[in-house]
PDB file of C-alpha atoms in Angstrom:
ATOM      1  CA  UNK G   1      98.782  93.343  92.393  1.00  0.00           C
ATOM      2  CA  UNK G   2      96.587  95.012  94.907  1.00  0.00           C
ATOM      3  CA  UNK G   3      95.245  92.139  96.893  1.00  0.00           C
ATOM      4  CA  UNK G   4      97.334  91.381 100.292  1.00  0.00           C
ATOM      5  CA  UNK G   5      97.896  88.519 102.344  1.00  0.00           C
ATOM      6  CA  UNK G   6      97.361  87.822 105.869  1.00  0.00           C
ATOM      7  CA  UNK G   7      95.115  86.040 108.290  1.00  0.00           C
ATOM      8  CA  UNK G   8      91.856  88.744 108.066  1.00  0.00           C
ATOM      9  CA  UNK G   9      90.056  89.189 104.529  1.00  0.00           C
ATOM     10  CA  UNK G  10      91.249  92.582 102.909  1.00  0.00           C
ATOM     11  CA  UNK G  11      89.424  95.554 101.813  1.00  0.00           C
ATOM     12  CA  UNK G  12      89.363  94.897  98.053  1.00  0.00           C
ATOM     13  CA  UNK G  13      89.760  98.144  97.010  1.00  0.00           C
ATOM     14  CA  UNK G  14      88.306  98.719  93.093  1.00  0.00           C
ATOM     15  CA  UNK G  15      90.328  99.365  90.233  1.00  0.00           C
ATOM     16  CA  UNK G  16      89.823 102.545  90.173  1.00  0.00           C
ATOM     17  CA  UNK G  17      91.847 102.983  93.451  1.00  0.00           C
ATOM     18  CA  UNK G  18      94.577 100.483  93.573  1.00  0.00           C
ATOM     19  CA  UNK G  19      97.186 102.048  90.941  1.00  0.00           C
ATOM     20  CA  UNK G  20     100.206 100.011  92.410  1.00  0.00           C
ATOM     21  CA  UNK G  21     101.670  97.672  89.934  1.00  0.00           C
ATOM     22  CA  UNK G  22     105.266  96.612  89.863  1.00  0.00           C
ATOM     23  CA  UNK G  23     106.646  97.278  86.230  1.00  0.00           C
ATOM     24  CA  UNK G  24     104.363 100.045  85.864  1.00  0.00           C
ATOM     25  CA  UNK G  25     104.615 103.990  86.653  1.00  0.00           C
ATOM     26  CA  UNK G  26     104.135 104.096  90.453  1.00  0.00           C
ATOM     27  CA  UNK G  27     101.183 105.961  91.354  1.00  0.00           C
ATOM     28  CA  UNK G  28     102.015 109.566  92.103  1.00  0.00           C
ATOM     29  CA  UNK G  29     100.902 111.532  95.163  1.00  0.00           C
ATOM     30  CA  UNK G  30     101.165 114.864  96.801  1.00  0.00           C
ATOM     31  CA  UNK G  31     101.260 114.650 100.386  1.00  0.00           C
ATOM     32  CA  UNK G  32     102.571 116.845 103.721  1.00  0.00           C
ATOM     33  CA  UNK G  33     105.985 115.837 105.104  1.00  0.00           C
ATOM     34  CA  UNK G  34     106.804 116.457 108.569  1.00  0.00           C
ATOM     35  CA  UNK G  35     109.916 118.372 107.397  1.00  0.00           C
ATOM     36  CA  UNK G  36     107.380 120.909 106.195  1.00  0.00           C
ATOM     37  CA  UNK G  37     105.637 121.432 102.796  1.00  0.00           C
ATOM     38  CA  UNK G  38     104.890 118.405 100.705  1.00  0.00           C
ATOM     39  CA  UNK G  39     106.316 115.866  98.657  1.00  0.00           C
ATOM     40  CA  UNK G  40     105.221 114.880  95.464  1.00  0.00           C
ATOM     41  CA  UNK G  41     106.144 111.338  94.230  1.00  0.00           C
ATOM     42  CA  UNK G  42     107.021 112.710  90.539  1.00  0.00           C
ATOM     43  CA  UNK G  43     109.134 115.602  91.866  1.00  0.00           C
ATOM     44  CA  UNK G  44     111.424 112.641  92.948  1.00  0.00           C
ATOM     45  CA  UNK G  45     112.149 111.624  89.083  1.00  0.00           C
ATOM     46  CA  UNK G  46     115.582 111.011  88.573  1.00  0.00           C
ATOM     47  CA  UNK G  47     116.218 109.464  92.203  1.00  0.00           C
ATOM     48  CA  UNK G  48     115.291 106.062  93.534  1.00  0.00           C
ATOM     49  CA  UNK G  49     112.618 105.223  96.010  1.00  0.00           C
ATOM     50  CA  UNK G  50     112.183 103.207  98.852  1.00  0.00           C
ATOM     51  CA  UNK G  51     108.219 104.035 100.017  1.00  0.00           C
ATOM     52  CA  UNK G  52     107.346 102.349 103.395  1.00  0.00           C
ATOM     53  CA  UNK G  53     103.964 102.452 104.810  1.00  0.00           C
ATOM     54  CA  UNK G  54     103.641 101.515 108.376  1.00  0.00           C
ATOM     55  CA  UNK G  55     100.432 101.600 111.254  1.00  0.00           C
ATOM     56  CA  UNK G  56     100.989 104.160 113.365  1.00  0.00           C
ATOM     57  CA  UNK G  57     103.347 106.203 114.916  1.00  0.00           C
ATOM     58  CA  UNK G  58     105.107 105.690 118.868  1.00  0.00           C
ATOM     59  CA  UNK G  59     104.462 101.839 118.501  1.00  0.00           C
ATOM     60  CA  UNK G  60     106.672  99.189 119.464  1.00  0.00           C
ATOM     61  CA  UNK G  61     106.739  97.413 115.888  1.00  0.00           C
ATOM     62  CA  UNK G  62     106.525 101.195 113.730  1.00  0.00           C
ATOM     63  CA  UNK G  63     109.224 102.267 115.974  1.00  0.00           C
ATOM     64  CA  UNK G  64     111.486  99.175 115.394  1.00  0.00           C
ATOM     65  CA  UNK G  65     110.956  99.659 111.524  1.00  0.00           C
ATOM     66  CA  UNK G  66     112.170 103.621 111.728  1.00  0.00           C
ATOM     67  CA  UNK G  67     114.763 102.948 113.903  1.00  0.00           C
ATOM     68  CA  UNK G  68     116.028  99.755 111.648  1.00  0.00           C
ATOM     69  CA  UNK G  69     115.506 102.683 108.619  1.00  0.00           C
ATOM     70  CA  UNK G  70     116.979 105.606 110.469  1.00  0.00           C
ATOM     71  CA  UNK G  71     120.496 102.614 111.709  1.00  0.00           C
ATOM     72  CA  UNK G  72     120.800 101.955 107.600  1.00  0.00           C
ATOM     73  CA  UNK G  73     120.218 105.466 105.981  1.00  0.00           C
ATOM     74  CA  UNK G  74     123.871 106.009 104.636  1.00  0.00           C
ATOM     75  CA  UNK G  75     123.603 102.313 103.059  1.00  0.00           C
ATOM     76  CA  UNK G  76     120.608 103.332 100.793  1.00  0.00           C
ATOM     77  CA  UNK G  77     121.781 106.825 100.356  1.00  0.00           C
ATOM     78  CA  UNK G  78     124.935 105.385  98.946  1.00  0.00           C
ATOM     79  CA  UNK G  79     123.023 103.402  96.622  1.00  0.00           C
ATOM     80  CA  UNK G  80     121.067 106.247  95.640  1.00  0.00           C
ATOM     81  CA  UNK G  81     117.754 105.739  96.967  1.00  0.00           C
ATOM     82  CA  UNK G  82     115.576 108.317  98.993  1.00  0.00           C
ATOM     83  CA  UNK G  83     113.629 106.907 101.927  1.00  0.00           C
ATOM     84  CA  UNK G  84     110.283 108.353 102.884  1.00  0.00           C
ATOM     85  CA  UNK G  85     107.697 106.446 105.304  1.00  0.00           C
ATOM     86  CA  UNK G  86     104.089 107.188 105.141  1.00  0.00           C
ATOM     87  CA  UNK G  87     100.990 106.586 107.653  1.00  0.00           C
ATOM     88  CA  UNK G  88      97.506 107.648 108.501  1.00  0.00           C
ATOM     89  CA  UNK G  89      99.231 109.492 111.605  1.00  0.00           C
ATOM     90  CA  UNK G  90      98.843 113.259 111.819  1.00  0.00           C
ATOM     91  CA  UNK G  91     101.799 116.075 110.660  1.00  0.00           C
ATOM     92  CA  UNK G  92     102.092 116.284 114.495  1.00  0.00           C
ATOM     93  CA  UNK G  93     102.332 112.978 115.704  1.00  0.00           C
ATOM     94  CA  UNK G  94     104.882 112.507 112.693  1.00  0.00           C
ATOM     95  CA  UNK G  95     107.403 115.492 114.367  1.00  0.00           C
ATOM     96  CA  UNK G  96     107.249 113.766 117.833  1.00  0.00           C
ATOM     97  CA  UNK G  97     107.665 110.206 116.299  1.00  0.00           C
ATOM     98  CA  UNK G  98     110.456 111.596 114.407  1.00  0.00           C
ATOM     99  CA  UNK G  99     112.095 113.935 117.520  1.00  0.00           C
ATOM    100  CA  UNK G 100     111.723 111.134 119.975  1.00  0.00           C
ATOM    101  CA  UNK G 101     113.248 108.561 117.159  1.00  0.00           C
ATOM    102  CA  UNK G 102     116.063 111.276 115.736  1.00  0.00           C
ATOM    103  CA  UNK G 103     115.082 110.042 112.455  1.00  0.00           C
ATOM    104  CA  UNK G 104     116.473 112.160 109.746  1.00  0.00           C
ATOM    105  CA  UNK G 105     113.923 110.759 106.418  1.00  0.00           C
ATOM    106  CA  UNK G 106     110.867 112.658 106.008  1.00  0.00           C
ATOM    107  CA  UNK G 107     107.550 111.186 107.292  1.00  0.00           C
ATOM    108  CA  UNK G 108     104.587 111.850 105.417  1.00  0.00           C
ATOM    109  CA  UNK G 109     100.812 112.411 106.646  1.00  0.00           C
ATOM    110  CA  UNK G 110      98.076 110.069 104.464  1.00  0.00           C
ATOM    111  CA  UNK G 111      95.327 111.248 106.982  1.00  0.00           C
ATOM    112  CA  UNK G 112      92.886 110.491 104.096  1.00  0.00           C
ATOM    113  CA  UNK G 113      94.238 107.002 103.301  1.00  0.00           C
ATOM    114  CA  UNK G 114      94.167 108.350  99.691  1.00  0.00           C
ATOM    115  CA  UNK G 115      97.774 107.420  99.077  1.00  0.00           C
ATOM    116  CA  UNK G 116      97.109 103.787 101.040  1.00  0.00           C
ATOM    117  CA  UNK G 117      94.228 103.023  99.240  1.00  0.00           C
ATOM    118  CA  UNK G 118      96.364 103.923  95.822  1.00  0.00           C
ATOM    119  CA  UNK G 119      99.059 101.039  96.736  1.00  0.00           C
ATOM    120  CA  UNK G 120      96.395  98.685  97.861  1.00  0.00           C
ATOM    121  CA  UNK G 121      97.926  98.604 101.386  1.00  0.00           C
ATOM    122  CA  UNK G 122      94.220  99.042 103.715  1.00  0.00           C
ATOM    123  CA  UNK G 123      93.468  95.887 105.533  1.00  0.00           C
ATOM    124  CA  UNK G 124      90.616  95.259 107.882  1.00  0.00           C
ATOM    125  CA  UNK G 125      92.027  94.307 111.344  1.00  0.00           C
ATOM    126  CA  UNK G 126      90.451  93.428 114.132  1.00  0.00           C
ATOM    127  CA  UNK G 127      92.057  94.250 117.860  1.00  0.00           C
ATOM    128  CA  UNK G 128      90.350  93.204 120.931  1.00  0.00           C
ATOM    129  CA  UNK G 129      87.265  92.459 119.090  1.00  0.00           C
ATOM    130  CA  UNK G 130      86.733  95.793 116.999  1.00  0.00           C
ATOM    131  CA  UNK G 131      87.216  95.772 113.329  1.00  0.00           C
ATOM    132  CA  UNK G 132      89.118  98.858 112.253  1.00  0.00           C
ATOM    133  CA  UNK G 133      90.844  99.840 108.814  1.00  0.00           C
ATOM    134  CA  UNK G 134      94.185  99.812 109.187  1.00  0.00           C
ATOM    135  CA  UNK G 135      97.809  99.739 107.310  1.00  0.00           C
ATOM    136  CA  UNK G 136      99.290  96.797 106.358  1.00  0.00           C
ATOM    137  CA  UNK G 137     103.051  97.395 106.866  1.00  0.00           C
ATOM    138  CA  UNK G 138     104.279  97.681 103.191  1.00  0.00           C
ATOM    139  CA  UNK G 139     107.481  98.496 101.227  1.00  0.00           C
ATOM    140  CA  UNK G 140     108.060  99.569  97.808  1.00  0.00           C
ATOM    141  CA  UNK G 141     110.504 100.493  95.422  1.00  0.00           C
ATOM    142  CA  UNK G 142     110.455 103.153  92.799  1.00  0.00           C
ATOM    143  CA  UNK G 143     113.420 103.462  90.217  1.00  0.00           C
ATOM    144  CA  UNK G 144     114.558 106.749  89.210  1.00  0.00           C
ATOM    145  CA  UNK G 145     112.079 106.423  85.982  1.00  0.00           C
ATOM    146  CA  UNK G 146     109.234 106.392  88.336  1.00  0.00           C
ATOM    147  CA  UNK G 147     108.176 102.649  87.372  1.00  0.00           C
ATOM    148  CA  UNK G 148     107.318 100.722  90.941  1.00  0.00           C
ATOM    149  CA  UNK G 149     110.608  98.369  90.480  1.00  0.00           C
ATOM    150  CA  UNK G 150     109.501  95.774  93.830  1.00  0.00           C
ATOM    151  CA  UNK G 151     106.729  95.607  96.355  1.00  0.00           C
ATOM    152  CA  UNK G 152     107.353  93.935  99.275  1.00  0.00           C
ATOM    153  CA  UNK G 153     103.580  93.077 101.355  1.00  0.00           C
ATOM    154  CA  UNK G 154     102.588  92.265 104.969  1.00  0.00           C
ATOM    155  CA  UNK G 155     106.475  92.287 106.226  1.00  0.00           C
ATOM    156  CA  UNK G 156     107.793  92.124 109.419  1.00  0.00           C
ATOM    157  CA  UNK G 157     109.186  95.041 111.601  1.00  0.00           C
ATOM    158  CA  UNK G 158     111.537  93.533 112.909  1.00  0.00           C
ATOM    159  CA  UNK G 159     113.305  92.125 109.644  1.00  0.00           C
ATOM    160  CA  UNK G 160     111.627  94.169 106.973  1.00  0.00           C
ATOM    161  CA  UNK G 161     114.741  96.687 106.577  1.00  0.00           C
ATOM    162  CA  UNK G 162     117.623  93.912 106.287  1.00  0.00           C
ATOM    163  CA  UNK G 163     115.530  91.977 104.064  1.00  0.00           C
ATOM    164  CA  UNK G 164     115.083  94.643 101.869  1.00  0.00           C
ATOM    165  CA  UNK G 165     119.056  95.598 102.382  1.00  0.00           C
ATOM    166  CA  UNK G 166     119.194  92.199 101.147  1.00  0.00           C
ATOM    167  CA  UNK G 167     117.085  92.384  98.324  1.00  0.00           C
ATOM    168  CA  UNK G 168     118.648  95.398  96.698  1.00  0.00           C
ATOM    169  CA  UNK G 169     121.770  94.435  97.093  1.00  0.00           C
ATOM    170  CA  UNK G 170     123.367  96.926  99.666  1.00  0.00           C
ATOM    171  CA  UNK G 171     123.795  95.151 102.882  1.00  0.00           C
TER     172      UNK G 171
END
């Protein structure tokens, strides 16, 4: 379902863009890591997934997110799942964010919002009284088949990680 929830209207992206749908093959990508070279979603076959998109980089809500992430890494390694967070924010920005944050999960650069657009996850926002097109902060899994098991929409930073602890079953 590529349609999200929240208090401004979406950007209905077309069919032709929004790929993410849970029980189906989870849209593949290609994209630069901050860990250098790129990751590509199908290259990940045989492992499980846990895809977060987030706003930006350095922010107070972003940063609680990766930290939360970064705090339960063993926990989802153990269970076999790969974490990888994705944003609009530049290969740069990603190293800092990621230095600054000691996270050790790569962080991957959708400057293009190619990747966003695929999993339906491009909201308009509004901030101060400019519109803008922006993230909405997003999770999904991906089972090691490479069907998108869960989605999880429009969460909250500051819960987002031990809910979805919760909701695979390793918290």
């Amino acid at each position: 379902m590529c349609h999200l929830t929240g208090k401004t209207e979406p950007v209905a992206p077309s069919e032709d863009e929004c790929k993410a749908i849970v029980g189906e093959p989870a849209p593949d990508f290609e994209l630069e890591s901050d860990l250098g070279g790129k990751v590509k979603l199908s290259d990940l076959k045989g492992k499980k997934v846990v895809l977060y998109f987030y706003p930006k980089d350095n922010t107070s809500g972003c940063t609680m997110q990766a930290v939360n992430f970064q705090a339960a890494l063993d926990k989802f390694e153990k269970a076999g799942y790969v974490v990888i967070g994705v944003s609009r924010d530049s290969i740069k920005s990603h190293t800092n964010f990621r230095n600054k944050q000691g996270l050790k999960f790569p962080l991957l650069s959708d400057a293009d919002s190619e990747v966003s657009k695929l999993y339906g996850v491009l909201k308009l926002k509004s901030m101060y009284g400019r519109k803008y097109l922006g993230i909405v902060r997003s999770t999904f899994v991906i089972d090691e088949n490479g069907i998108l098991a869960a989605e999880f929409r429009d969460v909250k930073a500051k819960t987002s990680v031990a809910d979805l602890e919760k909701a695979l079953g390793i918290s």
